Amino acid sequence: MVKKILVLGATGSIGTQTLDVVRRFPDRLQVVGMTTHRHNQELAKFGVEFGCGKLLITGRFPTAMRTELLREFIAESGADLAVNGVAGAAGLMPSVFALESGMDLALA
């Protein structure tokens, strides 16, 4: 069975290490969504590499709008597991949204 992974903060240290693990186990892990705050070119590259069309660049939106977009993005991802590599307080709400959506949550 393939585990569907949502990588929050995909271009940061935790996110890129998570993607390294997915590269090692492509028969067991599938990336179904990724976010970044501002590294859009790197995120686009990862999207192509992992065949993942659900990408969100959060830094393009005001905070209030970002919160609702993240909630929808996470809820609609279809992920089994969210790996949250978003640092500090900014990572709190995405964690809550993942748990509210019924998925497992991995934190660094």
JSON list of N, CA and C in Angstrom, two decimals, residues 38-66:
[
{"chain": "A", "resi": 38, "resn": "ARG", "atom": "N", "xyz": [8.13, 30.86, -0.23]},
{"chain": "A", "resi": 38, "resn": "ARG", "atom": "CA", "xyz": [8.56, 31.77, -1.29]},
{"chain": "A", "resi": 38, "resn": "ARG", "atom": "C", "xyz": [9.44, 31.16, -2.38]},
{"chain": "A", "resi": 39, "resn": "HIS", "atom": "N", "xyz": [9.86, 29.94, -2.26]},
{"chain": "A", "resi": 39, "resn": "HIS", "atom": "CA", "xyz": [10.79, 29.34, -3.23]},
{"chain": "A", "resi": 39, "resn": "HIS", "atom": "C", "xyz": [10.03, 28.65, -4.36]},
{"chain": "A", "resi": 40, "resn": "ASN", "atom": "N", "xyz": [9.38, 29.48, -5.19]},
{"chain": "A", "resi": 40, "resn": "ASN", "atom": "CA", "xyz": [8.48, 28.94, -6.21]},
{"chain": "A", "resi": 40, "resn": "ASN", "atom": "C", "xyz": [9.19, 28.11, -7.27]},
{"chain": "A", "resi": 41, "resn": "GLN", "atom": "N", "xyz": [10.38, 28.49, -7.70]},
{"chain": "A", "resi": 41, "resn": "GLN", "atom": "CA", "xyz": [11.07, 27.72, -8.74]},
{"chain": "A", "resi": 41, "resn": "GLN", "atom": "C", "xyz": [11.48, 26.35, -8.23]},
{"chain": "A", "resi": 42, "resn": "GLU", "atom": "N", "xyz": [11.96, 26.29, -7.00]},
{"chain": "A", "resi": 42, "resn": "GLU", "atom": "CA", "xyz": [12.33, 25.01, -6.42]},
{"chain": "A", "resi": 42, "resn": "GLU", "atom": "C", "xyz": [11.10, 24.12, -6.23]},
{"chain": "A", "resi": 43, "resn": "LEU", "atom": "N", "xyz": [10.00, 24.71, -5.79]},
{"chain": "A", "resi": 43, "resn": "LEU", "atom": "CA", "xyz": [8.77, 23.94, -5.61]},
{"chain": "A", "resi": 43, "resn": "LEU", "atom": "C", "xyz": [8.27, 23.39, -6.95]},
{"chain": "A", "resi": 44, "resn": "ALA", "atom": "N", "xyz": [8.33, 24.21, -7.98]},
{"chain": "A", "resi": 44, "resn": "ALA", "atom": "CA", "xyz": [7.92, 23.76, -9.32]},
{"chain": "A", "resi": 44, "resn": "ALA", "atom": "C", "xyz": [8.78, 22.59, -9.78]},
{"chain": "A", "resi": 45, "resn": "LYS", "atom": "N", "xyz": [10.07, 22.66, -9.52]},
{"chain": "A", "resi": 45, "resn": "LYS", "atom": "CA", "xyz": [10.98, 21.57, -9.88]},
{"chain": "A", "resi": 45, "resn": "LYS", "atom": "C", "xyz": [10.59, 20.28, -9.15]},
{"chain": "A", "resi": 46, "resn": "PHE", "atom": "N", "xyz": [10.31, 20.40, -7.86]},
{"chain": "A", "resi": 46, "resn": "PHE", "atom": "CA", "xyz": [9.88, 19.23, -7.09]},
{"chain": "A", "resi": 46, "resn": "PHE", "atom": "C", "xyz": [8.54, 18.69, -7.62]},
{"chain": "A", "resi": 47, "resn": "GLY", "atom": "N", "xyz": [7.65, 19.59, -7.98]},
{"chain": "A", "resi": 47, "resn": "GLY", "atom": "CA", "xyz": [6.36, 19.17, -8.51]},
{"chain": "A", "resi": 47, "resn": "GLY", "atom": "C", "xyz": [6.51, 18.30, -9.74]},
{"chain": "A", "resi": 48, "resn": "VAL", "atom": "N", "xyz": [7.41, 18.70, -10.64]},
{"chain": "A", "resi": 48, "resn": "VAL", "atom": "CA", "xyz": [7.67, 17.92, -11.85]},
{"chain": "A", "resi": 48, "resn": "VAL", "atom": "C", "xyz": [8.32, 16.59, -11.47]},
{"chain": "A", "resi": 49, "resn": "GLU", "atom": "N", "xyz": [9.35, 16.63, -10.65]},
{"chain": "A", "resi": 49, "resn": "GLU", "atom": "CA", "xyz": [10.08, 15.42, -10.27]},
{"chain": "A", "resi": 49, "resn": "GLU", "atom": "C", "xyz": [9.16, 14.37, -9.64]},
{"chain": "A", "resi": 50, "resn": "PHE", "atom": "N", "xyz": [8.26, 14.80, -8.77]},
{"chain": "A", "resi": 50, "resn": "PHE", "atom": "CA", "xyz": [7.42, 13.85, -8.05]},
{"chain": "A", "resi": 50, "resn": "PHE", "atom": "C", "xyz": [6.03, 13.67, -8.68]},
{"chain": "A", "resi": 51, "resn": "GLY", "atom": "N", "xyz": [5.80, 14.31, -9.81]},
{"chain": "A", "resi": 51, "resn": "GLY", "atom": "CA", "xyz": [4.51, 14.18, -10.48]},
{"chain": "A", "resi": 51, "resn": "GLY", "atom": "C", "xyz": [3.36, 14.70, -9.64]},
{"chain": "A", "resi": 52, "resn": "CYS", "atom": "N", "xyz": [3.64, 15.77, -8.93]},
{"chain": "A", "resi": 52, "resn": "CYS", "atom": "CA", "xyz": [2.67, 16.34, -7.99]},
{"chain": "A", "resi": 52, "resn": "CYS", "atom": "C", "xyz": [2.18, 17.68, -8.50]},
{"chain": "A", "resi": 53, "resn": "GLY", "atom": "N", "xyz": [0.90, 17.77, -8.82]},
{"chain": "A", "resi": 53, "resn": "GLY", "atom": "CA", "xyz": [0.34, 19.02, -9.32]},
{"chain": "A", "resi": 53, "resn": "GLY", "atom": "C", "xyz": [-0.25, 19.92, -8.26]},
{"chain": "A", "resi": 54, "resn": "LYS", "atom": "N", "xyz": [-0.38, 19.43, -7.02]},
{"chain": "A", "resi": 54, "resn": "LYS", "atom": "CA", "xyz": [-0.93, 20.24, -5.93]},
{"chain": "A", "resi": 54, "resn": "LYS", "atom": "C", "xyz": [0.21, 20.97, -5.21]},
{"chain": "A", "resi": 55, "resn": "LEU", "atom": "N", "xyz": [0.42, 22.22, -5.61]},
{"chain": "A", "resi": 55, "resn": "LEU", "atom": "CA", "xyz": [1.49, 23.03, -5.06]},
{"chain": "A", "resi": 55, "resn": "LEU", "atom": "C", "xyz": [0.91, 24.35, -4.57]},
{"chain": "A", "resi": 56, "resn": "LEU", "atom": "N", "xyz": [1.42, 24.85, -3.44]},
{"chain": "A", "resi": 56, "resn": "LEU", "atom": "CA", "xyz": [0.94, 26.12, -2.90]},
{"chain": "A", "resi": 56, "resn": "LEU", "atom": "C", "xyz": [2.12, 26.95, -2.42]},
{"chain": "A", "resi": 57, "resn": "ILE", "atom": "N", "xyz": [2.19, 28.18, -2.92]},
{"chain": "A", "resi": 57, "resn": "ILE", "atom": "CA", "xyz": [3.21, 29.14, -2.50]},
{"chain": "A", "resi": 57, "resn": "ILE", "atom": "C", "xyz": [2.51, 30.12, -1.57]},
{"chain": "A", "resi": 58, "resn": "THR", "atom": "N", "xyz": [2.70, 29.96, -0.27]},
{"chain": "A", "resi": 58, "resn": "THR", "atom": "CA", "xyz": [1.92, 30.72, 0.71]},
{"chain": "A", "resi": 58, "resn": "THR", "atom": "C", "xyz": [2.32, 32.18, 0.80]},
{"chain": "A", "resi": 59, "resn": "GLY", "atom": "N", "xyz": [3.55, 32.53, 0.49]},
{"chain": "A", "resi": 59, "resn": "GLY", "atom": "CA", "xyz": [4.02, 33.91, 0.63]},
{"chain": "A", "resi": 59, "resn": "GLY", "atom": "C", "xyz": [3.37, 34.89, -0.32]},
{"chain": "A", "resi": 60, "resn": "ARG", "atom": "N", "xyz": [2.62, 34.40, -1.28]},
{"chain": "A", "resi": 60, "resn": "ARG", "atom": "CA", "xyz": [1.96, 35.27, -2.25]},
{"chain": "A", "resi": 60, "resn": "ARG", "atom": "C", "xyz": [0.65, 35.85, -1.73]},
{"chain": "A", "resi": 61, "resn": "PHE", "atom": "N", "xyz": [0.21, 35.42, -0.56]},
{"chain": "A", "resi": 61, "resn": "PHE", "atom": "CA", "xyz": [-1.10, 35.80, -0.07]},
{"chain": "A", "resi": 61, "resn": "PHE", "atom": "C", "xyz": [-1.00, 36.49, 1.29]},
{"chain": "A", "resi": 62, "resn": "PRO", "atom": "N", "xyz": [-1.94, 37.42, 1.57]},
{"chain": "A", "resi": 62, "resn": "PRO", "atom": "CA", "xyz": [-2.00, 38.03, 2.91]},
{"chain": "A", "resi": 62, "resn": "PRO", "atom": "C", "xyz": [-2.31, 36.94, 3.94]},
{"chain": "A", "resi": 63, "resn": "THR", "atom": "N", "xyz": [-1.92, 37.17, 5.18]},
{"chain": "A", "resi": 63, "resn": "THR", "atom": "CA", "xyz": [-2.05, 36.17, 6.23]},
{"chain": "A", "resi": 63, "resn": "THR", "atom": "C", "xyz": [-3.45, 35.60, 6.36]},
{"chain": "A", "resi": 64, "resn": "ALA", "atom": "N", "xyz": [-4.48, 36.44, 6.38]},
{"chain": "A", "resi": 64, "resn": "ALA", "atom": "CA", "xyz": [-5.85, 35.96, 6.56]},
{"chain": "A", "resi": 64, "resn": "ALA", "atom": "C", "xyz": [-6.25, 35.04, 5.41]},
{"chain": "A", "resi": 65, "resn": "MET", "atom": "N", "xyz": [-5.92, 35.41, 4.20]},
{"chain": "A", "resi": 65, "resn": "MET", "atom": "CA", "xyz": [-6.25, 34.59, 3.03]},
{"chain": "A", "resi": 65, "resn": "MET", "atom": "C", "xyz": [-5.41, 33.31, 3.04]},
{"chain": "A", "resi": 66, "resn": "ARG", "atom": "N", "xyz": [-4.16, 33.43, 3.43]},
{"chain": "A", "resi": 66, "resn": "ARG", "atom": "CA", "xyz": [-3.25, 32.28, 3.48]},
{"chain": "A", "resi": 66, "resn": "ARG", "atom": "C", "xyz": [-3.81, 31.18, 4.39]}
]
